[in-house]
Amino acid sequence: MSSEVLSAYASIQRRIQAAALAVGRPADAVALVAVSKLQPWDHIAPVLDAGQRVFGENRVQEALGRWSERRSEVELRLIGPLQSNKARDAVAFFDVIESLDREKLAHVLADEIQALGRAPRLLVQVNTGLEPQKAGVVPGEADGFIALCRGLDLPVEGLMCIPPAEGDPAPHFRLLAKIAARNGLARLSMGMSDDFEIAIACGATSVRVGSALFGSRA
Ligand SMILES: *Cc1c(COP(=O)(O)O)cnc(C)c1O
């Protein structure tokens, strides 16, 4: 397994660099967030040993279990929905929370950051496809929500989106980039296993890749 994962890792790194160069961006312009959720440790270990340092998880408890012992070796990003009652654990544990998606959570995070004296960097999740089952602020409310977060002194550094599973993701990525630009936000977390090259062409600064790297999830 380790050689399979390592060749997938090398190939994804090459594809990320090539996609950046193809649109005139530096080869190292895009960070790979290796999405380790639901993956067995023997798929993750070779990638960690090969030097990958940024990992994405979508559940707080699962991340604590997987990474607590190795916390100092890695940068950890929460990419899944965050319940208010897990906000304290998330603020204490993660380097980045990519799923800031509602006003109540903004207030809870502000309180926990204050209480713990520790602040993860934050991305606002935007529901670009207006999908009822998906988290995120709707595009029409993004500017107001970003302003509200700034008013709470939250360290918002960018935006995240998950486009609808069907259809061309590019318009969603372009919309996210446009909202970020007009709000002066530099970071764009967009693109997953099936569409990360398109996201890079649209300006992604990080891509979240799980199954194409580690194999399909349990
Ligand atoms: C699981 C997940 C990913 C990774 O998806 P793959 O298609 O396996 O690359 C990326 N982003 C989020 C928010 C996820 O939940």
GROMACS .gro file of C-alpha atoms and ligand atoms in nm:
model
  233
    1MET     CA    1   0.000   0.000   0.000
    2SER     CA    2   0.269   0.246   0.088
    3SER     CA    3   0.417   0.247  -0.264
    4GLU     CA    4   0.070   0.303  -0.415
    5VAL     CA    5   0.003   0.597  -0.187
    6LEU     CA    6   0.349   0.740  -0.246
    7SER     CA    7   0.311   0.733  -0.622
    8ALA     CA    8  -0.032   0.896  -0.592
    9TYR     CA    9   0.125   1.162  -0.368
   10ALA     CA   10   0.402   1.234  -0.618
   11SER     CA   11   0.155   1.248  -0.904
   12ILE     CA   12  -0.079   1.490  -0.724
   13GLN     CA   13   0.210   1.717  -0.634
   14ARG     CA   14   0.320   1.721  -0.998
   15ARG     CA   15  -0.032   1.790  -1.119
   16ILE     CA   16  -0.076   2.078  -0.872
   17GLN     CA   17   0.250   2.237  -0.986
   18ALA     CA   18   0.171   2.187  -1.354
   19ALA     CA   19  -0.178   2.336  -1.310
   20ALA     CA   20  -0.030   2.643  -1.142
   21LEU     CA   21   0.241   2.691  -1.406
   22ALA     CA   22  -0.015   2.647  -1.684
   23VAL     CA   23  -0.193   2.965  -1.576
   24GLY     CA   24   0.122   3.163  -1.507
   25ARG     CA   25   0.127   3.113  -1.132
   26PRO     CA   26   0.440   3.002  -0.941
   27ALA     CA   27   0.478   2.623  -0.906
   28ASP     CA   28   0.451   2.653  -0.529
   29ALA     CA   29   0.149   2.885  -0.528
   30VAL     CA   30  -0.095   2.616  -0.419
   31ALA     CA   31  -0.085   2.421  -0.092
   32LEU     CA   32  -0.201   2.060  -0.080
   33VAL     CA   33  -0.432   1.982   0.211
   34ALA     CA   34  -0.422   1.603   0.241
   35VAL     CA   35  -0.768   1.498   0.356
   36SER     CA   36  -0.708   1.215   0.601
   37LYS     CA   37  -1.066   1.170   0.728
   38LEU     CA   38  -1.174   0.805   0.747
   39GLN     CA   39  -0.838   0.683   0.615
   40PRO     CA   40  -0.645   0.402   0.783
   41TRP     CA   41  -0.317   0.505   0.938
   42ASP     CA   42  -0.113   0.286   0.704
   43HIS     CA   43  -0.231   0.507   0.415
   44ILE     CA   44  -0.146   0.828   0.599
   45ALA     CA   45   0.191   0.735   0.749
   46PRO     CA   46   0.383   0.710   0.418
   47VAL     CA   47   0.264   1.056   0.313
   48LEU     CA   48   0.359   1.202   0.650
   49ASP     CA   49   0.698   1.032   0.626
   50ALA     CA   50   0.744   1.172   0.275
   51GLY     CA   51   0.714   1.524   0.414
   52GLN     CA   52   0.347   1.620   0.381
   53ARG     CA   53   0.262   1.852   0.669
   54VAL     CA   54  -0.088   1.989   0.605
   55PHE     CA   55  -0.385   1.761   0.671
   56GLY     CA   56  -0.761   1.816   0.657
   57GLU     CA   57  -1.020   1.651   0.881
   58ASN     CA   58  -1.392   1.697   0.889
   59ARG     CA   59  -1.478   1.586   1.241
   60VAL     CA   60  -1.330   1.723   1.560
   61GLN     CA   61  -1.338   1.397   1.759
   62GLU     CA   62  -1.193   1.192   1.477
   63ALA     CA   63  -0.912   1.443   1.431
   64LEU     CA   64  -0.828   1.439   1.803
   65GLY     CA   65  -0.804   1.062   1.793
   66ARG     CA   66  -0.590   1.051   1.483
   67TRP     CA   67  -0.354   1.340   1.547
   68SER     CA   68  -0.324   1.416   1.919
   69GLU     CA   69  -0.001   1.221   1.957
   70ARG     CA   70   0.156   1.384   1.651
   71ARG     CA   71   0.003   1.725   1.686
   72SER     CA   72   0.330   1.920   1.679
   73GLU     CA   73   0.442   1.764   1.350
   74VAL     CA   74   0.154   1.887   1.136
   75GLU     CA   75  -0.075   2.173   1.039
   76LEU     CA   76  -0.437   2.063   1.084
   77ARG     CA   77  -0.738   2.210   0.911
   78LEU     CA   78  -1.100   2.150   1.001
   79ILE     CA   79  -1.289   2.131   0.670
   80GLY     CA   80  -1.622   1.987   0.789
   81PRO     CA   81  -1.920   2.151   0.958
   82LEU     CA   82  -1.855   2.265   1.315
   83GLN     CA   83  -2.124   2.234   1.581
   84SER     CA   84  -2.123   2.511   1.838
   85ASN     CA   85  -2.073   2.263   2.123
   86LYS     CA   86  -1.746   2.145   1.961
   87ALA     CA   87  -1.615   2.496   1.902
   88ARG     CA   88  -1.393   2.502   2.211
   89ASP     CA   89  -1.220   2.177   2.116
   90ALA     CA   90  -1.180   2.300   1.759
   91VAL     CA   91  -1.029   2.633   1.863
   92ALA     CA   92  -0.792   2.453   2.099
   93PHE     CA   93  -0.681   2.195   1.840
   94PHE     CA   94  -0.685   2.323   1.482
   95ASP     CA   95  -0.454   2.563   1.299
   96VAL     CA   96  -0.723   2.656   1.050
   97ILE     CA   97  -1.103   2.624   1.057
   98GLU     CA   98  -1.235   2.634   0.700
   99SER     CA   99  -1.603   2.595   0.781
  100LEU     CA  100  -1.710   2.922   0.942
  101ASP     CA  101  -2.060   2.925   0.797
  102ARG     CA  102  -2.308   3.108   1.022
  103GLU     CA  103  -2.353   3.398   1.256
  104LYS     CA  104  -2.402   3.192   1.570
  105LEU     CA  105  -2.074   3.008   1.506
  106ALA     CA  106  -1.893   3.339   1.450
  107HIS     CA  107  -2.004   3.457   1.794
  108VAL     CA  108  -1.917   3.127   1.962
  109LEU     CA  109  -1.572   3.119   1.798
  110ALA     CA  110  -1.506   3.478   1.905
  111ASP     CA  111  -1.593   3.384   2.264
  112GLU     CA  112  -1.379   3.069   2.264
  113ILE     CA  113  -1.083   3.248   2.108
  114GLN     CA  114  -1.110   3.509   2.380
  115ALA     CA  115  -1.140   3.245   2.654
  116LEU     CA  116  -0.853   3.026   2.528
  117GLY     CA  117  -0.619   3.301   2.412
  118ARG     CA  118  -0.557   3.103   2.095
  119ALA     CA  119  -0.695   3.176   1.749
  120PRO     CA  120  -0.698   2.943   1.451
  121ARG     CA  121  -0.697   3.114   1.112
  122LEU     CA  122  -1.045   3.110   0.963
  123LEU     CA  123  -1.207   3.065   0.624
  124VAL     CA  124  -1.568   3.150   0.555
  125GLN     CA  125  -1.754   2.873   0.376
  126VAL     CA  126  -1.977   2.994   0.094
  127ASN     CA  127  -2.263   2.784  -0.044
  128THR     CA  128  -2.202   2.891  -0.404
  129GLY     CA  129  -2.458   2.645  -0.541
  130LEU     CA  130  -2.734   2.756  -0.300
  131GLU     CA  131  -2.781   2.390  -0.209
  132PRO     CA  132  -3.020   2.344   0.086
  133GLN     CA  133  -2.832   2.041   0.222
  134LYS     CA  134  -2.495   2.217   0.216
  135ALA     CA  135  -2.338   2.441   0.477
  136GLY     CA  136  -2.214   2.788   0.399
  137VAL     CA  137  -2.337   3.144   0.374
  138VAL     CA  138  -2.517   3.220   0.049
  139PRO     CA  139  -2.322   3.440  -0.194
  140GLY     CA  140  -2.559   3.734  -0.152
  141GLU     CA  141  -2.490   3.743   0.222
  142ALA     CA  142  -2.115   3.679   0.207
  143ASP     CA  143  -1.999   4.042   0.218
  144GLY     CA  144  -2.217   4.118   0.518
  145PHE     CA  145  -2.108   3.803   0.696
  146ILE     CA  146  -1.739   3.876   0.638
  147ALA     CA  147  -1.792   4.227   0.777
  148LEU     CA  148  -1.965   4.081   1.082
  149CYS     CA  149  -1.670   3.844   1.141
  150ARG     CA  150  -1.425   4.130   1.110
  151GLY     CA  151  -1.633   4.326   1.357
  152LEU     CA  152  -1.580   4.039   1.602
  153ASP     CA  153  -1.202   4.055   1.538
  154LEU     CA  154  -1.205   3.704   1.390
  155PRO     CA  155  -0.891   3.630   1.184
  156VAL     CA  156  -1.070   3.556   0.854
  157GLU     CA  157  -0.810   3.500   0.585
  158GLY     CA  158  -1.016   3.358   0.300
  159LEU     CA  159  -1.306   3.159   0.164
  160MET     CA  160  -1.391   2.794   0.107
  161CYS     CA  161  -1.652   2.628  -0.114
  162ILE     CA  162  -1.774   2.285  -0.219
  163PRO     CA  163  -1.949   2.315  -0.557
  164PRO     CA  164  -2.248   2.094  -0.643
  165ALA     CA  165  -2.146   1.735  -0.723
  166GLU     CA  166  -2.298   1.760  -1.072
  167GLY     CA  167  -2.210   2.016  -1.336
  168ASP     CA  168  -1.918   2.243  -1.415
  169PRO     CA  169  -1.745   2.359  -1.094
  170ALA     CA  170  -1.560   2.648  -1.265
  171PRO     CA  171  -1.839   2.909  -1.229
  172HIS     CA  172  -1.850   2.830  -0.855
  173PHE     CA  173  -1.475   2.868  -0.820
  174ARG     CA  174  -1.483   3.195  -1.013
  175LEU     CA  175  -1.765   3.327  -0.796
  176LEU     CA  176  -1.570   3.241  -0.481
  177ALA     CA  177  -1.262   3.419  -0.619
  178LYS     CA  178  -1.469   3.726  -0.700
  179ILE     CA  179  -1.621   3.744  -0.350
  180ALA     CA  180  -1.271   3.705  -0.198
  181ALA     CA  181  -1.122   3.976  -0.420
  182ARG     CA  182  -1.386   4.236  -0.342
  183ASN     CA  183  -1.344   4.165   0.030
  184GLY     CA  184  -0.964   4.178   0.025
  185LEU     CA  185  -0.923   3.811   0.122
  186ALA     CA  186  -0.613   3.631  -0.007
  187ARG     CA  187  -0.688   3.263   0.055
  188LEU     CA  188  -0.914   3.039  -0.151
  189SER     CA  189  -0.969   2.679  -0.043
  190MET     CA  190  -1.134   2.511  -0.341
  191GLY     CA  191  -1.090   2.198  -0.548
  192MET     CA  192  -1.100   1.832  -0.443
  193SER     CA  193  -0.989   1.504  -0.600
  194ASP     CA  194  -1.199   1.542  -0.915
  195ASP     CA  195  -1.158   1.911  -0.988
  196PHE     CA  196  -0.848   2.053  -0.821
  197GLU     CA  197  -0.680   2.150  -1.147
  198ILE     CA  198  -0.985   2.355  -1.250
  199ALA     CA  199  -0.984   2.520  -0.907
  200ILE     CA  200  -0.615   2.610  -0.946
  201ALA     CA  201  -0.689   2.770  -1.284
  202CYS     CA  202  -0.955   2.979  -1.104
  203GLY     CA  203  -0.714   3.094  -0.830
  204ALA     CA  204  -0.720   2.831  -0.553
  205THR     CA  205  -0.444   2.883  -0.297
  206SER     CA  206  -0.511   2.545  -0.137
  207VAL     CA  207  -0.677   2.227  -0.263
  208ARG     CA  208  -0.831   1.957  -0.044
  209VAL     CA  209  -0.750   1.614  -0.184
  210GLY     CA  210  -0.858   1.291  -0.014
  211SER     CA  211  -0.951   0.989  -0.222
  212ALA     CA  212  -0.719   1.061  -0.516
  213LEU     CA  213  -0.431   1.059  -0.270
  214PHE     CA  214  -0.516   0.796  -0.007
  215GLY     CA  215  -0.771   0.582  -0.194
  216SER     CA  216  -1.146   0.560  -0.146
  217ARG     CA  217  -1.268   0.602   0.210
  218ALA     CA  218  -1.398   0.321   0.429
  219LIG     C1  219  -1.392   1.478   0.214
  219LIG     C2  220  -1.369   1.617   0.174
  219LIG     C3  221  -1.272   1.650   0.076
  219LIG     C4  222  -1.192   1.547   0.001
  219LIG     O1  223  -1.271   1.487  -0.097
  219LIG     P1  224  -1.207   1.393  -0.210
  219LIG     O2  225  -1.308   1.394  -0.319
  219LIG     O3  226  -1.189   1.260  -0.148
  219LIG     O4  227  -1.079   1.452  -0.252
  219LIG     C5  228  -1.253   1.783   0.048
  219LIG     N1  229  -1.323   1.881   0.111
  219LIG     C6  230  -1.416   1.854   0.204
  219LIG     C7  231  -1.488   1.966   0.269
  219LIG     C8  232  -1.443   1.722   0.239
  219LIG     O5  233  -1.536   1.696   0.331
   0.00000   0.00000   0.00000
